[in-house]
Short mmCIF file of C-alpha atoms in Angstrom, two decimals:
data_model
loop_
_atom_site.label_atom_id
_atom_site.label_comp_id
_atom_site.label_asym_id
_atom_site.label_seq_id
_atom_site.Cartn_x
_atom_site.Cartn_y
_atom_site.Cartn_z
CA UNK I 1 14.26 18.74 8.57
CA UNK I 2 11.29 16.79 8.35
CA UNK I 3 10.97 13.21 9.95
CA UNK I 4 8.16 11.19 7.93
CA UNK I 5 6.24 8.21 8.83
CA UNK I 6 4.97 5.90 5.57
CA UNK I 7 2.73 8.07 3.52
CA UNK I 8 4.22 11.10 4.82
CA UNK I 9 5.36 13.73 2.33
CA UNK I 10 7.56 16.73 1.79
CA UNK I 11 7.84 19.17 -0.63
CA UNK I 12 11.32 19.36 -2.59
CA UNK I 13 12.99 22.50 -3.65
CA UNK I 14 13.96 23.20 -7.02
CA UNK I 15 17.34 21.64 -8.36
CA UNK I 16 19.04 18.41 -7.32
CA UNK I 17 18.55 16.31 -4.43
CA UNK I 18 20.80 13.56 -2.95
CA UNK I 19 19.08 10.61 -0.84
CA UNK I 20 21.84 8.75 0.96
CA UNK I 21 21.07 5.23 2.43
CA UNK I 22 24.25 4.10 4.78
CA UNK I 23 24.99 0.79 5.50
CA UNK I 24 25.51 -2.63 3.98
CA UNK I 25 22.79 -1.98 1.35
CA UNK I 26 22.81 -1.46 -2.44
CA UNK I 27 20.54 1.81 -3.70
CA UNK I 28 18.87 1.84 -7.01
CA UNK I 29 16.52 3.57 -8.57
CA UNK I 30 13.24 3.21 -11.36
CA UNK I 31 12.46 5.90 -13.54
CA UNK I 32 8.77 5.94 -14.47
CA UNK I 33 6.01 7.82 -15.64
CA UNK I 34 2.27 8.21 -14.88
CA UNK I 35 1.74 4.44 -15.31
CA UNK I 36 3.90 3.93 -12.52
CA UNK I 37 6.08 1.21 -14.95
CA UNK I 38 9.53 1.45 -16.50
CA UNK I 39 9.91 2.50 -20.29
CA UNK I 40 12.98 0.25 -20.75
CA UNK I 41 16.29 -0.98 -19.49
CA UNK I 42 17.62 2.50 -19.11
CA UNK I 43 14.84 3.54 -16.68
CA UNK I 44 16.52 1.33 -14.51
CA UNK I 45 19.93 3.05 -12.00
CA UNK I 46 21.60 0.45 -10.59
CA UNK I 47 25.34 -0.54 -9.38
CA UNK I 48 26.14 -2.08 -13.11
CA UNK I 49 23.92 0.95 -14.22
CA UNK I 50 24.47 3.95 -12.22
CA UNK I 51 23.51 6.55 -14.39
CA UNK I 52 21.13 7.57 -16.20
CA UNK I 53 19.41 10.97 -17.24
CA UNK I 54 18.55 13.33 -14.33
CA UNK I 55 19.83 10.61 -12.12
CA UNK I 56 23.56 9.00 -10.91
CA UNK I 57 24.29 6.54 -8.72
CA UNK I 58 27.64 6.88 -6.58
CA UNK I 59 28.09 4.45 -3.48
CA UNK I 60 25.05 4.91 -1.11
CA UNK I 61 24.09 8.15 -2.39
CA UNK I 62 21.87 8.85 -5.35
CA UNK I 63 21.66 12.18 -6.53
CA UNK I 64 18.33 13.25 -8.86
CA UNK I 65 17.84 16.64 -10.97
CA UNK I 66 13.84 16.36 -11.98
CA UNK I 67 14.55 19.00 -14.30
CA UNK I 68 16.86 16.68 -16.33
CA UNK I 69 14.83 13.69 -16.11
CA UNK I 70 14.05 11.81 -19.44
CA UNK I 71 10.99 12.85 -20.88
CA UNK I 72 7.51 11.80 -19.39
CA UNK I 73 9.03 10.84 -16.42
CA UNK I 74 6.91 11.69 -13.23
CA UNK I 75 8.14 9.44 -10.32
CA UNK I 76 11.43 8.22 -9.35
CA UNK I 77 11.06 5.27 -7.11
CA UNK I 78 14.28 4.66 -4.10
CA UNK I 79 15.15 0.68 -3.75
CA UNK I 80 16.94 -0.23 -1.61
CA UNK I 81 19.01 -4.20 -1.03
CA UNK I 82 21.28 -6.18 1.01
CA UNK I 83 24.86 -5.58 -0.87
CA UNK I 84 25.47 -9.37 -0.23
CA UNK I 85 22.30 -10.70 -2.46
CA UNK I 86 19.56 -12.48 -1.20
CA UNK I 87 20.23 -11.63 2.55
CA UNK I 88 16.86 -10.65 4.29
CA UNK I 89 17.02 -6.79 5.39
CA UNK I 90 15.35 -8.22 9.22
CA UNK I 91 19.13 -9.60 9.22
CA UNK I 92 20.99 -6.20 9.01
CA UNK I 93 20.65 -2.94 10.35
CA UNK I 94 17.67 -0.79 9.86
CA UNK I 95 17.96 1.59 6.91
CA UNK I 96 17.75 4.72 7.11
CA UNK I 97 16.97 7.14 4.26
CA UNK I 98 18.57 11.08 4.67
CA UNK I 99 17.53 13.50 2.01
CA UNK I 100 19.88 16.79 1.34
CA UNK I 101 19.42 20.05 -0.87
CA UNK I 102 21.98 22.18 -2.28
CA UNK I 103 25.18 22.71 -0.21
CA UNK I 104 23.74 19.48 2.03
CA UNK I 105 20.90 20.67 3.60
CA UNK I 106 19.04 18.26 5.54
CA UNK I 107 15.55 17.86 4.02
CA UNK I 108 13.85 14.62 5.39
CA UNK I 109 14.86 11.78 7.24
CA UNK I 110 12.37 8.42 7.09
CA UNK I 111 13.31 5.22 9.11
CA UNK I 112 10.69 2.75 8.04
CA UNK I 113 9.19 0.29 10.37
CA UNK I 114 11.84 -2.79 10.79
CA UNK I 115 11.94 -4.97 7.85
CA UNK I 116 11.76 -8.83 8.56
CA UNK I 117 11.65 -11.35 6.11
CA UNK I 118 12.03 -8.85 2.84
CA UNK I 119 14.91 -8.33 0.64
CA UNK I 120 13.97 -5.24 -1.60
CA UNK I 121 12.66 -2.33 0.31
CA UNK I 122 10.87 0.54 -1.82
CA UNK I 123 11.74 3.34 0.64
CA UNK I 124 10.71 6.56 -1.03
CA UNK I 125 9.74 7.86 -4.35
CA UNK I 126 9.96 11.68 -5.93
CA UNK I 127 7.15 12.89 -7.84
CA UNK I 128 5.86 15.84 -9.77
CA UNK I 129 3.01 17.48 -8.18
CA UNK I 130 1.94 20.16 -10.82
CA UNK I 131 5.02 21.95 -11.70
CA UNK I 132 6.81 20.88 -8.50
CA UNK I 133 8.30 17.83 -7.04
CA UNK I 134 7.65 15.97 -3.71
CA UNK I 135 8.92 13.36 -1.71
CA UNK I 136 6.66 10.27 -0.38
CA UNK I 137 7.92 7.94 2.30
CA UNK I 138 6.95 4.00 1.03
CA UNK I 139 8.58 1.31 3.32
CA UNK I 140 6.98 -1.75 0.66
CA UNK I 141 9.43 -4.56 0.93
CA UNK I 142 9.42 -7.74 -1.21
CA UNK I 143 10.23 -11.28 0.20
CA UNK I 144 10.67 -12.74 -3.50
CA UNK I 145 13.55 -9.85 -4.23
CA UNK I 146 14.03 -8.27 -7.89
CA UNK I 147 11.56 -10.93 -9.07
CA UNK I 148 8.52 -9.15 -6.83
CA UNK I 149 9.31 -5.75 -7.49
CA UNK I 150 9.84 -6.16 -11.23
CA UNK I 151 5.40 -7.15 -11.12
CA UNK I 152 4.61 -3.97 -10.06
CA UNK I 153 7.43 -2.02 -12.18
CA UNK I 154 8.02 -3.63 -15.36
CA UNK I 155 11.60 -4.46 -14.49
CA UNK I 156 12.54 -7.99 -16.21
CA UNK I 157 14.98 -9.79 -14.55
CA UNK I 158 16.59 -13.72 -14.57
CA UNK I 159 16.92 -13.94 -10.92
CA UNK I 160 17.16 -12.81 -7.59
CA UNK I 161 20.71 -11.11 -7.18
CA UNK I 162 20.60 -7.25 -7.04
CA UNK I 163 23.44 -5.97 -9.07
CA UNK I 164 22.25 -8.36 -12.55
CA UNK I 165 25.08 -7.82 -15.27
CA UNK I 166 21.86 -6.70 -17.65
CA UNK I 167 17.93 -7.33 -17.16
CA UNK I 168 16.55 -10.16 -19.16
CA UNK I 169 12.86 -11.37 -19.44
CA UNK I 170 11.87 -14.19 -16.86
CA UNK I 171 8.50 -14.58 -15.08
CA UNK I 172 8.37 -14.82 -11.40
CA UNK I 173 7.59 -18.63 -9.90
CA UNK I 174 4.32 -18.30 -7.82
CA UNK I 175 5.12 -19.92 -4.93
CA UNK I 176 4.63 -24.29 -4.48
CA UNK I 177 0.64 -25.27 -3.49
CA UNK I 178 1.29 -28.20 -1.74
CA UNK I 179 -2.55 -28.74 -0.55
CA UNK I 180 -3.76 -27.17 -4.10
CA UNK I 181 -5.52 -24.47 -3.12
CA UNK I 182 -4.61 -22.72 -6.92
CA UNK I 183 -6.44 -25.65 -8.27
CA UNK I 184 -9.76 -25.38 -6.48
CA UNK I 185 -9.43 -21.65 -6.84
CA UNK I 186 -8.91 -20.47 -10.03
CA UNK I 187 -11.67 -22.57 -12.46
CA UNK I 188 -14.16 -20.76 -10.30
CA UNK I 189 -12.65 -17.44 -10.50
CA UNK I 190 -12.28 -18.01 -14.25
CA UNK I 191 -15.68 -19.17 -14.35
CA UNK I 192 -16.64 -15.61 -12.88
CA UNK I 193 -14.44 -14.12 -15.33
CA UNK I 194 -11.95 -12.76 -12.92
CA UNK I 195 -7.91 -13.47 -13.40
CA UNK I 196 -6.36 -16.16 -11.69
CA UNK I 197 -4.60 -15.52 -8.18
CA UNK I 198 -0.92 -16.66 -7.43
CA UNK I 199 0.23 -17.52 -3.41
CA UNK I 200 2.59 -15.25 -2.23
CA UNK I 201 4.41 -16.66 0.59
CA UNK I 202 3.71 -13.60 2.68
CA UNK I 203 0.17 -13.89 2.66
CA UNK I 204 0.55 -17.63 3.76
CA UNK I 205 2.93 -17.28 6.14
CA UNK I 206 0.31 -14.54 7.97
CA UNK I 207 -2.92 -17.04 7.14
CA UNK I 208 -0.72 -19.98 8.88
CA UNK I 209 -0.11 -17.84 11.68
CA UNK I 210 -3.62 -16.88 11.99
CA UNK I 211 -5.03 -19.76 11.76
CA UNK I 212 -2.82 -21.11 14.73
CA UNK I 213 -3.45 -18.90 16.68
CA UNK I 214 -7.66 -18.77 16.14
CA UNK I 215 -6.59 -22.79 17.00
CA UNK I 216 -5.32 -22.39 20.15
CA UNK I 217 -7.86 -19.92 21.35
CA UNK I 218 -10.10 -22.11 20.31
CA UNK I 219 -12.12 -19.76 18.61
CA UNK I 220 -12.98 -17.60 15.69
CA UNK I 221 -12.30 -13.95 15.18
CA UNK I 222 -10.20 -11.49 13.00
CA UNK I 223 -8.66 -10.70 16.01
CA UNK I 224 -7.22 -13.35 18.70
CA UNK I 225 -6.68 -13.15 22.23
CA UNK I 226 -2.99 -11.94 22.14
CA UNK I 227 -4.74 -8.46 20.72
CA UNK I 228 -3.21 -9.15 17.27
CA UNK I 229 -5.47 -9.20 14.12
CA UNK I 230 -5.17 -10.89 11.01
CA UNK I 231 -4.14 -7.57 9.34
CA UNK I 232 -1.42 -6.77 11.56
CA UNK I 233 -0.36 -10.30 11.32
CA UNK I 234 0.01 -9.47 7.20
CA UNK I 235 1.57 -6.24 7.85
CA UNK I 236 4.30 -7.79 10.15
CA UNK I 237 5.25 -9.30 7.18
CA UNK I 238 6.30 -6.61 5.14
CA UNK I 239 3.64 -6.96 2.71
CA UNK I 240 1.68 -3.66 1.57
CA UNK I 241 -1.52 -4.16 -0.37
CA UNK I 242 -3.88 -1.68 -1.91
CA UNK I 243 -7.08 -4.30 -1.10
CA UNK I 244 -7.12 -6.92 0.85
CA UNK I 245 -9.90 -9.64 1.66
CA UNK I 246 -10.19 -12.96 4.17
CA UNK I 247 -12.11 -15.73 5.07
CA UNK I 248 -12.24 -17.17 8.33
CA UNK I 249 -13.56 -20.32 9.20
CA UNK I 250 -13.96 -23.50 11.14
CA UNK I 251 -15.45 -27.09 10.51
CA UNK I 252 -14.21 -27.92 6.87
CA UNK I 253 -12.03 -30.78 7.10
CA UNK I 254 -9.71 -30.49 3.54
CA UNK I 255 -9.06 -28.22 1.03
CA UNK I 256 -12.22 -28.72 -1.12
CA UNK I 257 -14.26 -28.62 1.73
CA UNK I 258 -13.15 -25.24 2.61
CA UNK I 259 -13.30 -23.70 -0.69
CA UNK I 260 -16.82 -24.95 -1.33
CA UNK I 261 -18.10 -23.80 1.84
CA UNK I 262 -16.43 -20.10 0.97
CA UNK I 263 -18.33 -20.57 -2.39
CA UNK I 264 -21.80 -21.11 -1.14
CA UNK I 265 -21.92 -18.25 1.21
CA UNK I 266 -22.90 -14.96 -1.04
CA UNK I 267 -20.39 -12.66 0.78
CA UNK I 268 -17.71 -15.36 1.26
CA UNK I 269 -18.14 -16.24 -2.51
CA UNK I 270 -17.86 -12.06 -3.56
CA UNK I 271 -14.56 -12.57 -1.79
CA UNK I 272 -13.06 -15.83 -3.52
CA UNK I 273 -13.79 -13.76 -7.03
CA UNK I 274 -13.12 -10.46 -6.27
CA UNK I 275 -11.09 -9.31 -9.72
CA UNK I 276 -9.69 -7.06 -7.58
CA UNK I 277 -7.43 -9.89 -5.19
CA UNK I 278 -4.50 -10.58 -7.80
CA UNK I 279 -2.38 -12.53 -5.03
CA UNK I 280 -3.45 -14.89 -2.41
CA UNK I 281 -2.74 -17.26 0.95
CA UNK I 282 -3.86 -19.87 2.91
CA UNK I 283 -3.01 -21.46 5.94
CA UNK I 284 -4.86 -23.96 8.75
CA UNK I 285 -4.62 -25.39 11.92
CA UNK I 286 -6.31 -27.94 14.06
CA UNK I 287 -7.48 -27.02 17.47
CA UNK I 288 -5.84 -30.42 19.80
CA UNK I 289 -8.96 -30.25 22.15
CA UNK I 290 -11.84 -30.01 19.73
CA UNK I 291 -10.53 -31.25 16.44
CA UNK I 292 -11.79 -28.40 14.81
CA UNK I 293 -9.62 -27.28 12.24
CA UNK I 294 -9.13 -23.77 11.96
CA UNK I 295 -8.81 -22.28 8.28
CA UNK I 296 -7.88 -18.37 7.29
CA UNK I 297 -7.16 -17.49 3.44
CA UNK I 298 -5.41 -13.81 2.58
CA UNK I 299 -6.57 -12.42 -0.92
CA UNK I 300 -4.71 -9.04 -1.52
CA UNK I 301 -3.70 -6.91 -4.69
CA UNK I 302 -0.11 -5.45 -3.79
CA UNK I 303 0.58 -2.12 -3.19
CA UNK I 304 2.23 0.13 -6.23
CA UNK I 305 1.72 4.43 -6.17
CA UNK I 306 0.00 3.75 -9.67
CA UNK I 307 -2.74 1.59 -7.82
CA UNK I 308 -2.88 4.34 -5.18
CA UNK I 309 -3.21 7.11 -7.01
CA UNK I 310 -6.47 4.65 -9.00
CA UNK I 311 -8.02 4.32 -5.78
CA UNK I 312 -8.04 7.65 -4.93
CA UNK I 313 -8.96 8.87 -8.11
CA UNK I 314 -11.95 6.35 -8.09
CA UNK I 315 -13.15 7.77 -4.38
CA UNK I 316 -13.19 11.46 -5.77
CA UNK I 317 -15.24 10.01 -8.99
CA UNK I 318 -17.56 8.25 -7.00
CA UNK I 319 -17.92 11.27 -4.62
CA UNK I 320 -18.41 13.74 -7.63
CA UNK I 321 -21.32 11.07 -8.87
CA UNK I 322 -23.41 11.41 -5.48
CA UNK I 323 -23.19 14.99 -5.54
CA UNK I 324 -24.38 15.45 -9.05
CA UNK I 325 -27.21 12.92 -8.57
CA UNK I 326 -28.36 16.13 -6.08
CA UNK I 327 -27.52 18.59 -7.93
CA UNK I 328 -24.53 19.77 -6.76
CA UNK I 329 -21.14 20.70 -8.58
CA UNK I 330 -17.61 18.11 -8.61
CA UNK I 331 -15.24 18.63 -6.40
CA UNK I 332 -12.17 19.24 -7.81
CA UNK I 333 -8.93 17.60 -7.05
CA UNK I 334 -6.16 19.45 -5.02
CA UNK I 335 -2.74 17.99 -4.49
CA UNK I 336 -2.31 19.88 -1.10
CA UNK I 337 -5.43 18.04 0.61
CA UNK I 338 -4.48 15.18 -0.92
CA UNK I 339 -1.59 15.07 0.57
CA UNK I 340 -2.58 15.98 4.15
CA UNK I 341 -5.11 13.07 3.77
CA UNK I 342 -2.99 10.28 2.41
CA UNK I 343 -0.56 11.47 5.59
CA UNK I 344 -3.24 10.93 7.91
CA UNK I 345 -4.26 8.09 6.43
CA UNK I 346 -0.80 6.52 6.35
CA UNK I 347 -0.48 7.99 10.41
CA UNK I 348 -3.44 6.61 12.09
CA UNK I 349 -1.68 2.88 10.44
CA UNK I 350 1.41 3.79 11.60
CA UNK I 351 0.79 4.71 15.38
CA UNK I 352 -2.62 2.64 15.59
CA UNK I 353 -4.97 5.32 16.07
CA UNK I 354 -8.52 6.31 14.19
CA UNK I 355 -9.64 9.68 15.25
CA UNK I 356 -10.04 13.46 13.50
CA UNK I 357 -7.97 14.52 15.99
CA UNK I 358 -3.89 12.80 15.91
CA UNK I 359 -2.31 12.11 18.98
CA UNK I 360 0.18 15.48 18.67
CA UNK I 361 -3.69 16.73 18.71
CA UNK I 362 -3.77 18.42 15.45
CA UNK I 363 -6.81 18.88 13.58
CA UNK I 364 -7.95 18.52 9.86
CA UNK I 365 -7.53 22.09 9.36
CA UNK I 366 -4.29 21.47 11.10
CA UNK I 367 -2.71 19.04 8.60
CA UNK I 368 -4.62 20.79 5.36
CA UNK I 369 -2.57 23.94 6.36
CA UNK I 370 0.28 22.04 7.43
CA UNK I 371 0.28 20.66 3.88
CA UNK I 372 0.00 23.61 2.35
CA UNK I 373 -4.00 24.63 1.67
CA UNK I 374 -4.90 27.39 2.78
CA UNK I 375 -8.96 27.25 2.41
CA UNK I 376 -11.51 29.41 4.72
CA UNK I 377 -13.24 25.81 5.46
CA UNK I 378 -12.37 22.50 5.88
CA UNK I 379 -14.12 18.97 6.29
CA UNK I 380 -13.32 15.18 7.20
CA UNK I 381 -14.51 11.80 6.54
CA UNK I 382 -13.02 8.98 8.26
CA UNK I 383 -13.54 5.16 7.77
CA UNK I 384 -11.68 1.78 8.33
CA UNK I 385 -12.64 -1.71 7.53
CA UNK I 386 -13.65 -0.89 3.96
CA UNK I 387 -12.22 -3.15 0.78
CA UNK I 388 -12.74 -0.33 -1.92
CA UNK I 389 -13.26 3.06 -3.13
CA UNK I 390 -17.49 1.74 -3.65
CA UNK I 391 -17.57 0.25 -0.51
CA UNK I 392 -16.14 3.54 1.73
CA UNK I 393 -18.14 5.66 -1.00
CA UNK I 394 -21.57 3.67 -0.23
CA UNK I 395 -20.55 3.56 3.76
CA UNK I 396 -20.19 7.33 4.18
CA UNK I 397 -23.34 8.14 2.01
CA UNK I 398 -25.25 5.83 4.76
CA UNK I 399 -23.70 7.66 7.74
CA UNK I 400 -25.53 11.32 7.59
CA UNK I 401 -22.89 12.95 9.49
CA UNK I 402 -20.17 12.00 6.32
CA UNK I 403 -22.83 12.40 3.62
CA UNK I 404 -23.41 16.02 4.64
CA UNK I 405 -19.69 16.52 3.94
CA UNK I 406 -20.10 14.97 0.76
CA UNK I 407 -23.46 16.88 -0.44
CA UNK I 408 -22.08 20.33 1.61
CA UNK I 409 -22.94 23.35 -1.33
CA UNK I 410 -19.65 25.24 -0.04
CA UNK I 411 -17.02 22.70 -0.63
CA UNK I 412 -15.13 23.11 -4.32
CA UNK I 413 -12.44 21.00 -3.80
CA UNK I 414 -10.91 17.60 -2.67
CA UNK I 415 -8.02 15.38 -1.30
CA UNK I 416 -8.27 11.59 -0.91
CA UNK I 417 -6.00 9.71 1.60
CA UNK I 418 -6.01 5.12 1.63
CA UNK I 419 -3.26 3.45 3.55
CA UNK I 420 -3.45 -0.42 4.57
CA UNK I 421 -2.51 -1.75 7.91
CA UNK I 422 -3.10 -1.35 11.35
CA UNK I 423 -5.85 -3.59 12.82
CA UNK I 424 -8.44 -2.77 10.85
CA UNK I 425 -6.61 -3.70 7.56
CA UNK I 426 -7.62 -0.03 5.63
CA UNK I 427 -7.57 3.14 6.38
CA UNK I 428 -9.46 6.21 4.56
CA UNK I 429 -9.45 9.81 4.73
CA UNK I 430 -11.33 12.37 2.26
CA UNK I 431 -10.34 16.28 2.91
CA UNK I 432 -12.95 18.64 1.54
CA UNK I 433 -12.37 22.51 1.09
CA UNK I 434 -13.97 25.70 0.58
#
């Protein structure tokens, strides 16, 4: 049986599958294809709905037969609630997720990191990888419930309970602005012609803390004196992001003043646009010796496997258009190294390390055989700190140690690995073979 950490994957054997989640939790289900969103009402196994084809829902335990699947379906995402609605998962006990086989053999286990504040937790999803299936450990909880998860999903619902009587179109409330941040905001981003951002209370709740902390230090820095950074601060929230973005600063005394100062700067004022931040936070604090006040503002787009697999997918493209500007051929895309570099990726977030080599001490050629490629050579890039696939891209083609990897003649093929977290706030891995 395999134990997985977020990120980590597994392949499944052919037939059905049962993943059981005990405890005082309801399980659902979303049925979804390639752009990672539902198709309708029916895509959607839940307790008033707990069937539907390839996949019925009996108690705790959801049992799924890819083969019978509707058609065009490629990922089956695992929800998972408090039975008695509403009631964050911090309050209750940890879930756990088991996966069996035929005649209940144990397949994987994954016990996510401790939710807090959330109420829906996306624990796993099952997905076709060629003309298999696999299983991917998530742990991406939502604060705002049903309402969250239907953004990223499709899945219209009227409120937050999690057994609704039938889904019904409603938009999700972004969140009050009492200081009107949203108002300063978003005529410049339109101006720029990116979309507007909404607050997520996650996102504030980790700027506030932030902020409070940079106050009583009585300093600056992405990373205070209690050795937590503003990233892990997000992350302790339960949020998951894709890209994420901050500013951090002292001196400006309101609202306007703050948001004009981060719009004069020319990196500050790349981040207050960025089309790519789709959610946002603030939060501030004033230092009682100095006066200073102390100001941090979150810009993220959330986490969904659709936006994943884009990033990745944009990294590989990017790669592919350095090595034909010298001549060389693209790389092509293999599932098995992309999959040993998402789960390294996803493992130096979850036990807070950034090396080639993981603290069990296994190697990239390790984890690429581990994962099932079997190549005669093997290379790594590494990176952390970077806010897209153009930024790691441009970073590694400066570093000549990573750019040989990327320009090496030999190499035919590619996996590409992003996880957010950890104190850097992302984490990057490309896997080249021969």
């Amino acid at each position: 049986m395999t134990e997985l950490v977020p990120g980590g994957n597994v392949p499944l054997p052919g037939g059905a599958v049962t993943v059981r989640v005990p405890g005082p939790f309801d399980v659902s289900a979303l049925v979804t294809g390639d752009s990672g969103k539902v198709g309708g009402d029916a895509d959607f196994v839940f307790f008033n709905q707990p069937a539907a084809p390839g996949a019925r829902l009996a108690g705790d335990t959801l049992t799924i037969d890819p083969a019978r699947l509707r058609a065009g379906a490629t990922r089956v995402t695992v929800v998972v609630s408090a039975a008695d609605p509403g009631t964050p998962l911090g309050t209750l006990p940890a879930p756990v997720l088991h996966v069996t086989g035929a005649g209940g053999r144990p397949l994987a286990r994954f016990a996510p990191p401790r939710p807090r504040h959330e109420t829906v937790l996306l624990l796993a999803e099952l997905y076709r990888r060629g003309t298999g299936w696999k299983l991917r450990a998530l742990g991406q909880g939502y604060a705002d419930g049903l309402a969250g998860m239907a953004r990223d999903f499709g899945v219209d619902v009227a409120d937050d309970t999690p057994r609704p009587p039938h889904p019904v179109a409603s938009a999700p409330a972004s969140g009050a602005d009492p200081d009107g941040f949203l108002a300063l905001v978003n005529p410049a981003r339109a101006g720029a012609g990116s979309p507007p951002v909404a607050l997520d209370a996650r996102l504030g709740a980790a700027a506030q803390d932030h902020a409070a902390a940079m106050a009583a230090a009585g300093r600056l820095g992405a990373e205070t004196p209690d050795g937590v950074s503003v990233h892990q601060r997000l992350s302790g929230t339960g949020y998951a992001y894709i890209t994420v973005g901050e500013h951090l600063v002292s001196g400006p005394r309101s609202p306007a003043e703050f948001v004009q100062y981060c719009l004069r700067g020319d990196q500050p004022r790349r981040t207050l646009l960025d089309a790519a931040f789709t959610q946002a936070g603030f939060g501030h604090a004033v230092d009682g010796r100095s006066g200073d006040t102390y100001w941090t503002a979150l810009w993220a787009g959330p986490f969904s496997p659709a936006a994943l697999t884009r990033t990745a997918s944009d990294v590989v493209g990017l790669t592919n258009r350095e090595r034909s500007r010298h001549g060389l051929p693209p790389l092509a895309p293999d599932p098995r190294l992309t999959d040993a570099a998402q789960a390294h990726s996803a493992d130096m977030v979850a036990r807070a390390f950034y090396s080639h080599t993981s603290p069990d001490g296994t190697q990239p050629w390790d984890r690429a055989a581990a994962a099932g490629a079997h190549r005669r050579s093997i290379g790594e890039n590494i990176a952390c700190g970077q806010r897209s696939a153009a930024e790691v891209v441009e970073g590694w083609m400066n570093s000549p140690g990573h750019r040989a990897n990327i320009l090496k003649p030999d190499f035919t093929h590619i996996g590409v690995g992003f996880a957010g977290g950890g104190a850097a706030g992302t984490y990057w891995t490309q896997l080249f073979g021969a």
